[in-house]
Amino acid sequence: MSEHKWQRGDLLGVAELSTEEIVHVLDTAESFVEVAARPIKKVPTLRGKTVINLFFEASTRTRSSFEIAEKRLSADNVNFSTSGSSLSKGETLLDTTRNLEAMAPDLVVIRHAHPRVPHGLAERVGAGVVNAGDGAHEHPTQALLDAFTIRRHKGRVEGLRVAIVGDVAHSRVVRSNVLCLRKLGAEVTIAGPRTMMPEQPEALGARVAWSLEEAIAGADVIMMLRVQLERQARASFPSEREYFEFFGLTAGRLQAAADDAIIMHPGPMNRGIEIASEVADGPWSVILEQVANGVAVRMAVLYLLAGVKSGEGSA
Ligand code: CP
């Protein structure tokens, strides 16, 4: 367990985290993994704490993972989404926030289509705020669970060659992952079609490759990104068949990676576009382990933030 003394009350992005803080979250998550194997999957750690989950964008993994993490920590939780709340009647986010604040939550988990909405929320509420994804900006708990999964498989992150391939321009996962993996000492390469790369891809802080083959050559970890059709006015590629031909990961192409390479994907997957089913379901895949590890990592984040917000601090 790291010696770091956790002092952060919000988790808004990996950009703000030090290497020591990242390692502390990962070490803390290790202690929560075994809860999933218990006959009664519950610890009293957050008994009496209230967590509000605000999801203004669709989610399967992140939302259910936070909900399960909160229940396993014995917190009371409430879920809001746009369609089921008064936001759909025209109430502003600020008014919604004020009303939620009046209910005295200890933590708020928020996903929103616009960058930095979680940061604005954190300035206005006393509760600890967790960014569960803000537009194409950051998805910090995804990066933390990805680093956790890599570390469990490889025993380390430092020195590993990690290739992140696909729709880089629209991905918050790539931004948080490049920051997190670089802080932990990995060599990160990003690649994608030119129409799906940002104008200055090198500004993300990773090596840039322009083909799948170049990106994954010798890679220890390959992370495939979802083509985010919902964030594009029109498709940035001529056809799904063509995308798969040039940037789809197949078992054949995987031969160029390290022999013990692992395959990751944050989900949801577009099978047959960015990844072949033979790879997604193959022996190299750790995609469902990422989902399982997400619960332990989110338990760690909630535990650490709640300790600071209650003034108790944490180990
Ligand atoms: N990885 C991820 O954020 O998945 P969801 O959109 O289903 O939450």
Short mmCIF file of N, CA and C in Angstrom, two decimals, residues 210-310:
data_model
loop_
_atom_site.label_atom_id
_atom_site.label_comp_id
_atom_site.label_asym_id
_atom_site.label_seq_id
_atom_site.Cartn_x
_atom_site.Cartn_y
_atom_site.Cartn_z
N TRP A 210 0.24 6.41 -37.92
CA TRP A 210 -0.84 6.66 -38.90
C TRP A 210 -1.42 5.38 -39.47
N SER A 211 -1.00 4.23 -38.92
CA SER A 211 -1.62 2.97 -39.34
C SER A 211 -1.73 2.07 -38.13
N LEU A 212 -2.68 1.14 -38.19
CA LEU A 212 -2.86 0.17 -37.11
C LEU A 212 -1.59 -0.66 -36.95
N GLU A 213 -1.03 -1.08 -38.09
CA GLU A 213 0.16 -1.96 -38.07
C GLU A 213 1.32 -1.28 -37.35
N GLU A 214 1.54 -0.01 -37.68
CA GLU A 214 2.65 0.73 -37.06
C GLU A 214 2.40 0.90 -35.55
N ALA A 215 1.15 1.15 -35.19
CA ALA A 215 0.84 1.41 -33.77
C ALA A 215 1.03 0.17 -32.91
N ILE A 216 0.63 -0.99 -33.42
CA ILE A 216 0.60 -2.18 -32.55
C ILE A 216 1.87 -3.03 -32.64
N ALA A 217 2.81 -2.67 -33.52
CA ALA A 217 4.04 -3.46 -33.65
C ALA A 217 4.76 -3.54 -32.30
N GLY A 218 4.87 -4.74 -31.77
CA GLY A 218 5.58 -4.97 -30.50
C GLY A 218 4.82 -4.52 -29.26
N ALA A 219 3.54 -4.14 -29.41
CA ALA A 219 2.80 -3.59 -28.26
C ALA A 219 2.51 -4.66 -27.22
N ASP A 220 2.60 -4.25 -25.94
CA ASP A 220 2.24 -5.13 -24.82
C ASP A 220 0.75 -5.04 -24.52
N VAL A 221 0.19 -3.90 -24.82
CA VAL A 221 -1.23 -3.64 -24.55
C VAL A 221 -1.82 -2.93 -25.77
N ILE A 222 -2.96 -3.43 -26.24
CA ILE A 222 -3.66 -2.75 -27.34
C ILE A 222 -5.05 -2.37 -26.85
N MET A 223 -5.33 -1.08 -26.91
CA MET A 223 -6.64 -0.57 -26.48
C MET A 223 -7.37 -0.06 -27.71
N MET A 224 -8.47 -0.70 -28.06
CA MET A 224 -9.23 -0.27 -29.23
C MET A 224 -10.33 0.70 -28.78
N LEU A 225 -10.52 1.76 -29.55
CA LEU A 225 -11.52 2.77 -29.21
C LEU A 225 -12.76 2.60 -30.07
N ARG A 226 -13.89 2.88 -29.48
CA ARG A 226 -15.16 2.81 -30.21
C ARG A 226 -15.27 3.96 -31.21
N VAL A 227 -15.75 3.66 -32.40
CA VAL A 227 -16.09 4.71 -33.35
C VAL A 227 -17.37 5.37 -32.82
N GLN A 228 -17.27 6.67 -32.46
CA GLN A 228 -18.37 7.35 -31.78
C GLN A 228 -19.27 8.05 -32.79
N LEU A 229 -20.13 7.26 -33.42
CA LEU A 229 -20.99 7.79 -34.47
C LEU A 229 -21.90 8.91 -33.94
N GLU A 230 -22.27 8.84 -32.63
CA GLU A 230 -23.19 9.85 -32.09
C GLU A 230 -22.53 11.21 -31.92
N ARG A 231 -21.19 11.29 -31.94
CA ARG A 231 -20.51 12.58 -31.78
C ARG A 231 -20.05 13.14 -33.14
N GLN A 232 -20.49 12.54 -34.24
CA GLN A 232 -20.06 13.00 -35.55
C GLN A 232 -21.27 13.45 -36.36
N ALA A 233 -21.16 14.64 -36.99
CA ALA A 233 -22.26 15.14 -37.81
C ALA A 233 -22.54 14.14 -38.94
N ARG A 234 -21.50 13.61 -39.52
CA ARG A 234 -21.65 12.52 -40.48
C ARG A 234 -20.42 11.64 -40.34
N ALA A 235 -20.53 10.42 -40.74
CA ALA A 235 -19.43 9.48 -40.54
C ALA A 235 -18.13 10.00 -41.14
N SER A 236 -17.03 9.85 -40.40
CA SER A 236 -15.73 10.32 -40.86
C SER A 236 -14.99 9.25 -41.66
N PHE A 237 -15.72 8.29 -42.17
CA PHE A 237 -15.09 7.25 -43.00
C PHE A 237 -16.11 6.79 -44.03
N PRO A 238 -15.64 6.32 -45.18
CA PRO A 238 -16.56 6.01 -46.28
C PRO A 238 -17.55 4.90 -45.95
N SER A 239 -17.08 3.84 -45.29
CA SER A 239 -17.99 2.74 -44.97
C SER A 239 -17.42 1.95 -43.81
N GLU A 240 -18.29 1.21 -43.12
CA GLU A 240 -17.84 0.38 -42.01
C GLU A 240 -16.85 -0.67 -42.50
N ARG A 241 -17.12 -1.21 -43.70
CA ARG A 241 -16.24 -2.23 -44.27
C ARG A 241 -14.83 -1.68 -44.46
N GLU A 242 -14.77 -0.42 -44.95
CA GLU A 242 -13.46 0.18 -45.19
C GLU A 242 -12.74 0.48 -43.87
N TYR A 243 -13.50 0.95 -42.87
CA TYR A 243 -12.87 1.21 -41.56
C TYR A 243 -12.26 -0.08 -41.03
N PHE A 244 -13.03 -1.15 -41.09
CA PHE A 244 -12.55 -2.44 -40.57
C PHE A 244 -11.32 -2.93 -41.34
N GLU A 245 -11.32 -2.67 -42.63
CA GLU A 245 -10.19 -3.12 -43.47
C GLU A 245 -8.88 -2.45 -43.03
N PHE A 246 -8.95 -1.17 -42.65
CA PHE A 246 -7.72 -0.45 -42.32
C PHE A 246 -7.44 -0.35 -40.81
N PHE A 247 -8.50 -0.26 -40.01
CA PHE A 247 -8.29 -0.03 -38.57
C PHE A 247 -8.98 -1.04 -37.67
N GLY A 248 -9.57 -2.09 -38.25
CA GLY A 248 -10.19 -3.12 -37.43
C GLY A 248 -9.13 -4.11 -36.93
N LEU A 249 -9.21 -4.48 -35.65
CA LEU A 249 -8.23 -5.42 -35.10
C LEU A 249 -8.72 -6.85 -35.30
N THR A 250 -7.91 -7.62 -36.05
CA THR A 250 -8.22 -9.03 -36.32
C THR A 250 -7.12 -9.90 -35.71
N ALA A 251 -7.39 -11.20 -35.61
CA ALA A 251 -6.38 -12.12 -35.07
C ALA A 251 -5.12 -12.10 -35.94
N GLY A 252 -5.28 -11.95 -37.22
CA GLY A 252 -4.12 -11.91 -38.13
C GLY A 252 -3.24 -10.71 -37.84
N ARG A 253 -3.85 -9.57 -37.69
CA ARG A 253 -3.08 -8.33 -37.44
C ARG A 253 -2.39 -8.37 -36.07
N LEU A 254 -3.01 -9.08 -35.14
CA LEU A 254 -2.50 -9.17 -33.78
C LEU A 254 -1.11 -9.83 -33.72
N GLN A 255 -0.76 -10.56 -34.77
CA GLN A 255 0.54 -11.24 -34.80
C GLN A 255 1.70 -10.26 -34.67
N ALA A 256 1.47 -9.00 -35.05
CA ALA A 256 2.55 -8.00 -35.00
C ALA A 256 2.83 -7.52 -33.57
N ALA A 257 1.89 -7.77 -32.66
CA ALA A 257 2.06 -7.31 -31.27
C ALA A 257 2.95 -8.28 -30.51
N ALA A 258 3.28 -7.94 -29.25
CA ALA A 258 4.06 -8.86 -28.40
C ALA A 258 3.25 -10.15 -28.21
N ASP A 259 3.97 -11.27 -27.99
CA ASP A 259 3.30 -12.58 -27.88
C ASP A 259 2.26 -12.60 -26.76
N ASP A 260 2.55 -11.89 -25.68
CA ASP A 260 1.63 -11.90 -24.53
C ASP A 260 0.82 -10.61 -24.43
N ALA A 261 0.58 -9.99 -25.57
CA ALA A 261 -0.19 -8.74 -25.58
C ALA A 261 -1.61 -8.97 -25.06
N ILE A 262 -2.14 -7.98 -24.37
CA ILE A 262 -3.54 -8.06 -23.95
C ILE A 262 -4.35 -7.03 -24.75
N ILE A 263 -5.64 -7.36 -24.96
CA ILE A 263 -6.53 -6.50 -25.74
C ILE A 263 -7.57 -5.88 -24.83
N MET A 264 -7.71 -4.56 -24.95
CA MET A 264 -8.67 -3.84 -24.11
C MET A 264 -9.63 -3.04 -24.98
N HIS A 265 -10.79 -2.75 -24.42
CA HIS A 265 -11.78 -1.90 -25.09
C HIS A 265 -12.67 -1.35 -23.98
N PRO A 266 -12.92 -0.03 -23.96
CA PRO A 266 -13.74 0.52 -22.87
C PRO A 266 -15.21 0.17 -22.99
N GLY A 267 -15.64 -0.26 -24.19
CA GLY A 267 -17.05 -0.54 -24.43
C GLY A 267 -17.83 0.75 -24.57
N PRO A 268 -18.99 0.71 -25.17
CA PRO A 268 -19.54 -0.46 -25.88
C PRO A 268 -18.80 -0.68 -27.20
N MET A 269 -18.67 -1.96 -27.59
CA MET A 269 -17.90 -2.30 -28.80
C MET A 269 -18.78 -2.25 -30.05
N ASN A 270 -18.18 -1.82 -31.16
CA ASN A 270 -18.79 -2.01 -32.47
C ASN A 270 -18.08 -3.22 -33.08
N ARG A 271 -18.64 -4.41 -32.88
CA ARG A 271 -18.02 -5.61 -33.44
C ARG A 271 -18.06 -5.52 -34.97
N GLY A 272 -16.94 -5.90 -35.57
CA GLY A 272 -16.88 -5.88 -37.03
C GLY A 272 -16.57 -4.50 -37.59
N ILE A 273 -16.38 -3.49 -36.72
CA ILE A 273 -15.93 -2.16 -37.18
C ILE A 273 -14.53 -1.91 -36.63
N GLU A 274 -14.40 -1.70 -35.29
CA GLU A 274 -13.05 -1.50 -34.75
C GLU A 274 -12.41 -2.78 -34.22
N ILE A 275 -13.23 -3.82 -34.03
CA ILE A 275 -12.66 -5.05 -33.47
C ILE A 275 -13.44 -6.26 -33.98
N ALA A 276 -12.70 -7.32 -34.33
CA ALA A 276 -13.34 -8.56 -34.76
C ALA A 276 -13.77 -9.35 -33.53
N SER A 277 -14.85 -10.10 -33.66
CA SER A 277 -15.33 -10.89 -32.51
C SER A 277 -14.28 -11.90 -32.06
N GLU A 278 -13.50 -12.43 -33.00
CA GLU A 278 -12.47 -13.42 -32.64
C GLU A 278 -11.42 -12.81 -31.70
N VAL A 279 -11.24 -11.51 -31.77
CA VAL A 279 -10.30 -10.82 -30.87
C VAL A 279 -11.01 -10.42 -29.58
N ALA A 280 -12.20 -9.85 -29.72
CA ALA A 280 -12.95 -9.38 -28.53
C ALA A 280 -13.24 -10.53 -27.57
N ASP A 281 -13.47 -11.72 -28.12
CA ASP A 281 -13.82 -12.88 -27.28
C ASP A 281 -12.66 -13.86 -27.15
N GLY A 282 -11.50 -13.50 -27.68
CA GLY A 282 -10.36 -14.42 -27.73
C GLY A 282 -9.56 -14.45 -26.43
N PRO A 283 -8.54 -15.31 -26.38
CA PRO A 283 -7.75 -15.47 -25.16
C PRO A 283 -6.94 -14.23 -24.78
N TRP A 284 -6.74 -13.31 -25.71
CA TRP A 284 -5.97 -12.09 -25.43
C TRP A 284 -6.82 -11.04 -24.75
N SER A 285 -8.14 -11.20 -24.83
CA SER A 285 -9.04 -10.13 -24.40
C SER A 285 -9.17 -10.06 -22.88
N VAL A 286 -9.08 -8.83 -22.33
CA VAL A 286 -9.34 -8.60 -20.89
C VAL A 286 -10.51 -7.63 -20.74
N ILE A 287 -11.35 -7.59 -21.75
CA ILE A 287 -12.40 -6.57 -21.80
C ILE A 287 -13.41 -6.72 -20.65
N LEU A 288 -13.79 -7.95 -20.34
CA LEU A 288 -14.74 -8.12 -19.22
C LEU A 288 -14.05 -7.97 -17.87
N GLU A 289 -12.74 -8.22 -17.84
CA GLU A 289 -11.99 -7.96 -16.59
C GLU A 289 -11.96 -6.46 -16.31
N GLN A 290 -11.88 -5.65 -17.38
CA GLN A 290 -11.94 -4.20 -17.18
C GLN A 290 -13.24 -3.83 -16.47
N VAL A 291 -14.34 -4.45 -16.91
CA VAL A 291 -15.65 -4.14 -16.32
C VAL A 291 -15.67 -4.57 -14.85
N ALA A 292 -15.17 -5.76 -14.57
CA ALA A 292 -15.16 -6.27 -13.19
C ALA A 292 -14.28 -5.36 -12.31
N ASN A 293 -13.11 -5.00 -12.82
CA ASN A 293 -12.19 -4.15 -12.04
C ASN A 293 -12.76 -2.75 -11.80
N GLY A 294 -13.64 -2.32 -12.70
CA GLY A 294 -14.24 -0.99 -12.55
C GLY A 294 -14.95 -0.82 -11.23
N VAL A 295 -15.57 -1.88 -10.74
CA VAL A 295 -16.30 -1.78 -9.46
C VAL A 295 -15.32 -1.53 -8.31
N ALA A 296 -14.24 -2.28 -8.26
CA ALA A 296 -13.25 -2.11 -7.18
C ALA A 296 -12.60 -0.73 -7.25
N VAL A 297 -12.29 -0.27 -8.46
CA VAL A 297 -11.65 1.04 -8.61
C VAL A 297 -12.62 2.15 -8.19
N ARG A 298 -13.89 2.01 -8.54
CA ARG A 298 -14.86 3.06 -8.15
C ARG A 298 -15.16 3.00 -6.66
N MET A 299 -15.12 1.81 -6.08
CA MET A 299 -15.23 1.73 -4.61
C MET A 299 -14.08 2.51 -3.97
N ALA A 300 -12.89 2.34 -4.51
CA ALA A 300 -11.71 3.04 -3.96
C ALA A 300 -11.87 4.54 -4.08
N VAL A 301 -12.32 5.01 -5.24
CA VAL A 301 -12.49 6.45 -5.45
C VAL A 301 -13.53 7.02 -4.49
N LEU A 302 -14.68 6.36 -4.38
CA LEU A 302 -15.75 6.85 -3.50
C LEU A 302 -15.28 6.87 -2.04
N TYR A 303 -14.59 5.81 -1.65
CA TYR A 303 -14.07 5.72 -0.27
C TYR A 303 -13.09 6.86 0.02
N LEU A 304 -12.17 7.11 -0.90
CA LEU A 304 -11.15 8.14 -0.67
C LEU A 304 -11.76 9.53 -0.63
N LEU A 305 -12.66 9.83 -1.58
CA LEU A 305 -13.27 11.16 -1.60
C LEU A 305 -14.17 11.38 -0.39
N ALA A 306 -14.94 10.37 -0.02
CA ALA A 306 -15.85 10.51 1.13
C ALA A 306 -15.07 10.76 2.41
N GLY A 307 -13.92 10.16 2.53
CA GLY A 307 -13.09 10.36 3.72
C GLY A 307 -12.65 11.80 3.85
N VAL A 308 -12.30 12.42 2.74
CA VAL A 308 -11.87 13.83 2.75
C VAL A 308 -13.06 14.75 3.02
N LYS A 309 -14.20 14.48 2.35
CA LYS A 309 -15.38 15.34 2.52
C LYS A 309 -15.92 15.29 3.95
N SER A 310 -15.79 14.14 4.60
CA SER A 310 -16.30 14.05 5.97
C SER A 310 -15.27 14.56 6.99
#
